[in-house]
Amino acid sequence: MTTSTISGKQEARDFGNSDLKLKDIIKTLPRECFVQDRRKAWTTAIISVLMVSLAYLSLIYSPWFLLPVAWLFTGTALTGFFVIGHDCGHRSFAKRRWVNDVVGHLFMMPLIYPFHSWRIKHNYHHAHTNKLDEDNAWHPIRPEVFEGWDQVKQSAFKVFITKRLWWVGSVGHWAVVHFDWRKFQTKDRSGVKLSVAVVAIFAAIAFPTLIATSGIWGFVKFWLIPWLVYHFWMSTFTIVHHTASDVPFLEASKWNAGIAQLFGSIHCDYPLWVEFLCHDINVHVPHHISTAIPSYNLRMAYRSIQENWGTYLHNECRFSWSLMKQITDQCQLYTTDSGYQSLNDYYAGR
């Protein structure tokens, strides 16, 4: 076991009491974890293309009563497209930047996800994981922020969190964050404009063609519902990756990158068919230790992390309705230096 100034999960919950550095963790990983294998990368991409093609064939030929199964299969396979783009966004798919950019745009294009704007915002999440007021992924709402909202926004939040609507969260994030290039630094705006143009052109061609050939129902059947299933997985992966009642979000002065990435990133097991179609995106801890690790090396890296840093890791979990119920019941508001509380506890304490 690698030594550090703290040990044990209880100490790991206190992000600020360690001089552990992220580079210390990275140094313990096998060098093979960082090796980009062109054959494995393109095999992963081809598998995704084949699975999405098979999924759309199932949509074409399935009787009406099997459509829900076909939609689930198609949306999950499309999530694999996103994971390919995800590797490209971290430059871990290919060694050449232009290859990453081209492949990233192609695989995220059917999802109407602007590649560069997502890449920039997502890398910011990695640099500030579980840091209050900085992490731009699924971050907790503090009571003082909640109190500053008007009644309409408070009511919408209550419905969203208490009615277990976590699965639409990614849709809102997609719509609000990724299309307005004015929200990005000047140096990044040309890339963001390019990515927005790519998905706009795709939508302008694909959507009218789909409607003209198969009608409004065809648009709903072949694109909208699979796209919503994709966002179900996006929302689910995002909230589960960093949310548990004992996972802290800290202010910058108390935040430690090494502990945040180890204890603040959660490994969750999903059904094997989901993990296969989504290229092990659920093996999330090593991805937060280093984004240079390609998706096909995540399990190798995680075994090393378990061996060397297991004391610091959050308990693993398994995806289920009870897990999502637990998260949405307990992790509603977040009090600085105290942790999560439910809305019921918040109102009871006022």
C-alpha positions as a Python dict, from the first residue, in 0.01 Angstrom:
ca = {
    (1, 'M'): (0, 0, 0),
    (2, 'T'): (134, 341, -97),
    (3, 'T'): (198, 554, 210),
    (4, 'S'): (43, 896, 271),
    (5, 'T'): (-25, 1130, 556),
    (6, 'I'): (-375, 987, 594),
    (7, 'S'): (-532, 647, 553),
    (8, 'G'): (-877, 499, 577),
    (9, 'K'): (-1207, 602, 425),
    (10, 'Q'): (-1302, 827, 716),
    (11, 'E'): (-994, 1040, 666),
    (12, 'A'): (-1047, 1036, 291),
    (13, 'R'): (-1381, 1205, 344),
    (14, 'D'): (-1192, 1508, 474),
    (15, 'F'): (-1041, 1627, 147),
    (16, 'G'): (-832, 1899, 307),
    (17, 'N'): (-623, 1702, 556),
    (18, 'S'): (-375, 1547, 315),
    (19, 'D'): (-73, 1647, 114),
    (20, 'L'): (-143, 1365, -131),
    (21, 'K'): (-96, 1488, -486),
    (22, 'L'): (-258, 1358, -800),
    (23, 'K'): (82, 1298, -957),
    (24, 'D'): (167, 1060, -671),
    (25, 'I'): (-126, 842, -773),
    (26, 'I'): (-50, 860, -1143),
    (27, 'K'): (308, 745, -1082),
    (28, 'T'): (181, 415, -938),
    (29, 'L'): (-20, 323, -1248),
    (30, 'P'): (134, 76, -1494),
    (31, 'R'): (270, 249, -1801),
    (32, 'E'): (57, 16, -2015),
    (33, 'C'): (-253, 202, -1895),
    (34, 'F'): (-153, 506, -2098),
    (35, 'V'): (-57, 325, -2418),
    (36, 'Q'): (-282, 413, -2710),
    (37, 'D'): (-352, 107, -2920),
    (38, 'R'): (-477, 202, -3268),
    (39, 'R'): (-626, -142, -3324),
    (40, 'K'): (-820, -138, -2997),
    (41, 'A'): (-938, 218, -3052),
    (42, 'W'): (-1074, 154, -3399),
    (43, 'T'): (-1216, -183, -3295),
    (44, 'T'): (-1412, -2, -3025),
    (45, 'A'): (-1538, 250, -3280),
    (46, 'I'): (-1636, -24, -3526),
    (47, 'I'): (-1819, -215, -3253),
    (48, 'S'): (-2022, 96, -3177),
    (49, 'V'): (-2108, 147, -3544),
    (50, 'L'): (-2213, -218, -3577),
    (51, 'M'): (-2421, -207, -3258),
    (52, 'V'): (-2598, 114, -3362),
    (53, 'S'): (-2664, -32, -3708),
    (54, 'L'): (-2806, -348, -3551),
    (55, 'A'): (-3014, -137, -3316),
    (56, 'Y'): (-3171, 59, -3600),
    (57, 'L'): (-3248, -263, -3784),
    (58, 'S'): (-3428, -377, -3471),
    (59, 'L'): (-3631, -55, -3477),
    (60, 'I'): (-3725, -112, -3840),
    (61, 'Y'): (-3835, -472, -3802),
    (62, 'S'): (-3960, -496, -3441),
    (63, 'P'): (-4334, -537, -3386),
    (64, 'W'): (-4489, -259, -3182),
    (65, 'F'): (-4476, -453, -2854),
    (66, 'L'): (-4096, -494, -2882),
    (67, 'L'): (-4028, -129, -2962),
    (68, 'P'): (-3947, -37, -2598),
    (69, 'V'): (-3671, -301, -2598),
    (70, 'A'): (-3543, -176, -2934),
    (71, 'W'): (-3546, 184, -2811),
    (72, 'L'): (-3350, 90, -2500),
    (73, 'F'): (-3097, -99, -2712),
    (74, 'T'): (-3064, 186, -2963),
    (75, 'G'): (-3026, 463, -2707),
    (76, 'T'): (-2768, 265, -2512),
    (77, 'A'): (-2572, 187, -2829),
    (78, 'L'): (-2579, 559, -2916),
    (79, 'T'): (-2430, 626, -2574),
    (80, 'G'): (-2136, 423, -2700),
    (81, 'F'): (-2102, 683, -2976),
    (82, 'F'): (-2072, 947, -2705),
    (83, 'V'): (-1801, 748, -2526),
    (84, 'I'): (-1596, 735, -2847),
    (85, 'G'): (-1634, 1113, -2873),
    (86, 'H'): (-1548, 1134, -2504),
    (87, 'D'): (-1211, 965, -2564),
    (88, 'C'): (-1153, 1197, -2859),
    (89, 'G'): (-1229, 1497, -2639),
    (90, 'H'): (-955, 1386, -2399),
    (91, 'R'): (-716, 1314, -2690),
    (92, 'S'): (-693, 950, -2580),
    (93, 'F'): (-849, 796, -2891),
    (94, 'A'): (-567, 881, -3132),
    (95, 'K'): (-224, 1041, -3115),
    (96, 'R'): (-303, 1301, -3381),
    (97, 'R'): (-523, 1588, -3269),
    (98, 'W'): (-697, 1622, -3605),
    (99, 'V'): (-800, 1254, -3593),
    (100, 'N'): (-950, 1306, -3247),
    (101, 'D'): (-1135, 1615, -3370),
    (102, 'V'): (-1273, 1451, -3685),
    (103, 'V'): (-1379, 1128, -3512),
    (104, 'G'): (-1519, 1322, -3216),
    (105, 'H'): (-1736, 1537, -3441),
    (106, 'L'): (-1858, 1238, -3644),
    (107, 'F'): (-1959, 1030, -3342),
    (108, 'M'): (-2121, 1313, -3147),
    (109, 'M'): (-2295, 1461, -3452),
    (110, 'P'): (-2598, 1223, -3449),
    (111, 'L'): (-2650, 1315, -3083),
    (112, 'I'): (-2659, 1686, -3177),
    (113, 'Y'): (-2379, 1743, -2929),
    (114, 'P'): (-2125, 2012, -3028),
    (115, 'F'): (-1791, 1842, -2982),
    (116, 'H'): (-1561, 2130, -2890),
    (117, 'S'): (-1802, 2301, -2650),
    (118, 'W'): (-1860, 1971, -2469),
    (119, 'R'): (-1484, 1899, -2464),
    (120, 'I'): (-1398, 2236, -2311),
    (121, 'K'): (-1669, 2226, -2045),
    (122, 'H'): (-1599, 1864, -1958),
    (123, 'N'): (-1226, 1919, -1913),
    (124, 'Y'): (-1313, 2198, -1671),
    (125, 'H'): (-1511, 1944, -1467),
    (126, 'H'): (-1203, 1724, -1447),
    (127, 'A'): (-990, 2013, -1323),
    (128, 'H'): (-1241, 2102, -1047),
    (129, 'T'): (-1408, 1772, -956),
    (130, 'N'): (-1629, 1806, -645),
    (131, 'K'): (-1519, 2164, -584),
    (132, 'L'): (-1802, 2389, -466),
    (133, 'D'): (-1903, 2663, -711),
    (134, 'E'): (-1654, 2536, -969),
    (135, 'D'): (-1749, 2184, -1077),
    (136, 'N'): (-1979, 2229, -1376),
    (137, 'A'): (-2107, 1872, -1397),
    (138, 'W'): (-2372, 1741, -1154),
    (139, 'H'): (-2312, 1970, -857),
    (140, 'P'): (-2518, 2007, -538),
    (141, 'I'): (-2742, 2305, -466),
    (142, 'R'): (-2664, 2489, -143),
    (143, 'P'): (-2951, 2611, 82),
    (144, 'E'): (-2850, 2976, 40),
    (145, 'V'): (-2865, 2935, -338),
    (146, 'F'): (-3203, 2762, -314),
    (147, 'E'): (-3335, 3043, -94),
    (148, 'G'): (-3232, 3301, -353),
    (149, 'W'): (-3445, 3141, -624),
    (150, 'D'): (-3797, 3264, -698),
    (151, 'Q'): (-4092, 3041, -616),
    (152, 'V'): (-4123, 2905, -969),
    (153, 'K'): (-3760, 2789, -979),
    (154, 'Q'): (-3783, 2642, -629),
    (155, 'S'): (-4099, 2450, -724),
    (156, 'A'): (-3938, 2322, -1043),
    (157, 'F'): (-3637, 2199, -845),
    (158, 'K'): (-3859, 2025, -591),
    (159, 'V'): (-4049, 1844, -865),
    (160, 'F'): (-3726, 1753, -1045),
    (161, 'I'): (-3553, 1606, -740),
    (162, 'T'): (-3848, 1456, -549),
    (163, 'K'): (-4022, 1302, -852),
    (164, 'R'): (-3700, 1126, -954),
    (165, 'L'): (-3655, 1318, -1279),
    (166, 'W'): (-3276, 1297, -1265),
    (167, 'W'): (-3286, 1129, -1606),
    (168, 'V'): (-3379, 1453, -1786),
    (169, 'G'): (-3100, 1653, -1624),
    (170, 'S'): (-2860, 1594, -1912),
    (171, 'V'): (-3110, 1737, -2162),
    (172, 'G'): (-3118, 2068, -1974),
    (173, 'H'): (-2740, 2075, -1947),
    (174, 'W'): (-2706, 2004, -2320),
    (175, 'A'): (-2950, 2279, -2416),
    (176, 'V'): (-2826, 2553, -2183),
    (177, 'V'): (-2448, 2508, -2181),
    (178, 'H'): (-2317, 2398, -2519),
    (179, 'F'): (-2457, 2617, -2796),
    (180, 'D'): (-2382, 2975, -2690),
    (181, 'W'): (-2021, 3047, -2791),
    (182, 'R'): (-2035, 3379, -2601),
    (183, 'K'): (-2008, 3175, -2280),
    (184, 'F'): (-1662, 3054, -2382),
    (185, 'Q'): (-1324, 3223, -2378),
    (186, 'T'): (-1232, 3413, -2693),
    (187, 'K'): (-962, 3162, -2786),
    (188, 'D'): (-1216, 2879, -2785),
    (189, 'R'): (-1503, 3044, -2971),
    (190, 'S'): (-1400, 2953, -3325),
    (191, 'G'): (-1388, 2585, -3233),
    (192, 'V'): (-1724, 2605, -3056),
    (193, 'K'): (-1880, 2780, -3357),
    (194, 'L'): (-1747, 2505, -3583),
    (195, 'S'): (-1897, 2231, -3365),
    (196, 'V'): (-2233, 2407, -3341),
    (197, 'A'): (-2233, 2448, -3720),
    (198, 'V'): (-2158, 2078, -3769),
    (199, 'V'): (-2456, 1962, -3563),
    (200, 'A'): (-2681, 2234, -3708),
    (201, 'I'): (-2602, 2124, -4063),
    (202, 'F'): (-2654, 1759, -3969),
    (203, 'A'): (-2991, 1839, -3811),
    (204, 'A'): (-3094, 2058, -4106),
    (205, 'I'): (-3033, 1767, -4345),
    (206, 'A'): (-3118, 1459, -4138),
    (207, 'F'): (-3434, 1571, -3962),
    (208, 'P'): (-3630, 1696, -4267),
    (209, 'T'): (-3517, 1388, -4462),
    (210, 'L'): (-3631, 1158, -4182),
    (211, 'I'): (-3967, 1333, -4156),
    (212, 'A'): (-4016, 1338, -4534),
    (213, 'T'): (-3949, 965, -4564),
    (214, 'S'): (-4114, 832, -4248),
    (215, 'G'): (-4331, 1113, -4112),
    (216, 'I'): (-4338, 1270, -3768),
    (217, 'W'): (-4373, 926, -3612),
    (218, 'G'): (-4056, 821, -3790),
    (219, 'F'): (-3871, 1115, -3639),
    (220, 'V'): (-3998, 1021, -3293),
    (221, 'K'): (-3934, 650, -3343),
    (222, 'F'): (-3591, 664, -3502),
    (223, 'W'): (-3435, 968, -3339),
    (224, 'L'): (-3621, 1135, -3053),
    (225, 'I'): (-3687, 837, -2828),
    (226, 'P'): (-3341, 679, -2875),
    (227, 'W'): (-3193, 1024, -2808),
    (228, 'L'): (-3390, 1048, -2483),
    (229, 'V'): (-3266, 702, -2381),
    (230, 'Y'): (-2912, 824, -2449),
    (231, 'H'): (-2975, 1121, -2220),
    (232, 'F'): (-3112, 885, -1956),
    (233, 'W'): (-2772, 717, -1945),
    (234, 'M'): (-2587, 1049, -1964),
    (235, 'S'): (-2782, 1181, -1667),
    (236, 'T'): (-2747, 856, -1475),
    (237, 'F'): (-2375, 813, -1530),
    (238, 'T'): (-2312, 1177, -1440),
    (239, 'I'): (-2506, 1182, -1113),
    (240, 'V'): (-2386, 840, -997),
    (241, 'H'): (-2019, 910, -1078),
    (242, 'H'): (-1985, 1176, -808),
    (243, 'T'): (-2291, 1167, -585),
    (244, 'A'): (-2341, 985, -256),
    (245, 'S'): (-2451, 1109, 83),
    (246, 'D'): (-2094, 1089, 216),
    (247, 'V'): (-1911, 1235, -86),
    (248, 'P'): (-1806, 1590, 2),
    (249, 'F'): (-1796, 1901, -214),
    (250, 'L'): (-1549, 2151, -70),
    (251, 'E'): (-1450, 2510, -118),
    (252, 'A'): (-1129, 2574, -310),
    (253, 'S'): (-924, 2646, 3),
    (254, 'K'): (-1001, 2300, 146),
    (255, 'W'): (-1001, 2102, -178),
    (256, 'N'): (-740, 1837, -258),
    (257, 'A'): (-727, 1713, -618),
    (258, 'G'): (-585, 1370, -533),
    (259, 'I'): (-843, 1286, -269),
    (260, 'A'): (-1123, 1443, -471),
    (261, 'Q'): (-1053, 1220, -770),
    (262, 'L'): (-1003, 906, -561),
    (263, 'F'): (-1283, 927, -306),
    (264, 'G'): (-1506, 1168, -499),
    (265, 'S'): (-1528, 940, -806),
    (266, 'I'): (-1750, 636, -763),
    (267, 'H'): (-1730, 299, -935),
    (268, 'C'): (-2075, 161, -1016),
    (269, 'D'): (-2145, -174, -1179),
    (270, 'Y'): (-2415, -183, -1448),
    (271, 'P'): (-2557, -477, -1642),
    (272, 'L'): (-2282, -626, -1857),
    (273, 'W'): (-2461, -539, -2183),
    (274, 'V'): (-2467, -171, -2078),
    (275, 'E'): (-2098, -175, -1989),
    (276, 'F'): (-2018, -342, -2324),
    (277, 'L'): (-2220, -95, -2532),
    (278, 'C'): (-2088, 203, -2332),
    (279, 'H'): (-1723, 91, -2337),
    (280, 'D'): (-1669, 74, -1959),
    (281, 'I'): (-1750, 441, -1897),
    (282, 'N'): (-1874, 322, -1556),
    (283, 'V'): (-1514, 241, -1453),
    (284, 'H'): (-1480, 602, -1359),
    (285, 'V'): (-1211, 634, -1093),
    (286, 'P'): (-909, 583, -1324),
    (287, 'H'): (-1059, 821, -1576),
    (288, 'H'): (-1050, 1091, -1310),
    (289, 'I'): (-698, 1004, -1205),
    (290, 'S'): (-585, 1064, -1564),
    (291, 'T'): (-792, 1148, -1870),
    (292, 'A'): (-503, 1015, -2083),
    (293, 'I'): (-614, 657, -2010),
    (294, 'P'): (-813, 521, -2309),
    (295, 'S'): (-1146, 358, -2231),
    (296, 'Y'): (-1014, 10, -2320),
    (297, 'N'): (-747, 41, -2046),
    (298, 'L'): (-975, 161, -1766),
    (299, 'R'): (-1018, -180, -1602),
    (300, 'M'): (-644, -242, -1598),
    (301, 'A'): (-590, 96, -1435),
    (302, 'Y'): (-868, 38, -1183),
    (303, 'R'): (-713, -289, -1065),
    (304, 'S'): (-390, -103, -996),
    (305, 'I'): (-572, 174, -811),
    (306, 'Q'): (-756, -81, -598),
    (307, 'E'): (-428, -246, -508),
    (308, 'N'): (-236, 73, -425),
    (309, 'W'): (-505, 316, -313),
    (310, 'G'): (-800, 99, -210),
    (311, 'T'): (-813, 261, 134),
    (312, 'Y'): (-909, 590, -25),
    (313, 'L'): (-1175, 459, -262),
    (314, 'H'): (-1544, 509, -206),
    (315, 'N'): (-1747, 191, -167),
    (316, 'E'): (-1853, 45, -499),
    (317, 'C'): (-2222, 30, -584),
    (318, 'R'): (-2451, -144, -829),
    (319, 'F'): (-2700, 38, -1049),
    (320, 'S'): (-3058, -18, -940),
    (321, 'W'): (-3379, 171, -874),
    (322, 'S'): (-3304, 159, -501),
    (323, 'L'): (-2966, 326, -562),
    (324, 'M'): (-3126, 610, -758),
    (325, 'K'): (-3399, 643, -496),
    (326, 'Q'): (-3135, 668, -224),
    (327, 'I'): (-2939, 935, -413),
    (328, 'T'): (-3241, 1147, -501),
    (329, 'D'): (-3389, 1112, -150),
    (330, 'Q'): (-3074, 1203, 42),
    (331, 'C'): (-2870, 1429, -189),
    (332, 'Q'): (-3100, 1725, -243),
    (333, 'L'): (-2932, 2026, -81),
    (334, 'Y'): (-2573, 2065, 32),
    (335, 'T'): (-2458, 2266, 333),
    (336, 'T'): (-2096, 2379, 319),
    (337, 'D'): (-1876, 2183, 562),
    (338, 'S'): (-2176, 1973, 674),
    (339, 'G'): (-2289, 1767, 377),
    (340, 'Y'): (-2611, 1669, 206),
    (341, 'Q'): (-2959, 1700, 347),
    (342, 'S'): (-3306, 1632, 213),
    (343, 'L'): (-3558, 1906, 147),
    (344, 'N'): (-3769, 1764, 431),
    (345, 'D'): (-3479, 1805, 674),
    (346, 'Y'): (-3411, 2153, 540),
    (347, 'Y'): (-3768, 2269, 599),
    (348, 'A'): (-3783, 2094, 938),
    (349, 'G'): (-3474, 2284, 1051),
    (350, 'R'): (-3599, 2629, 956),
}
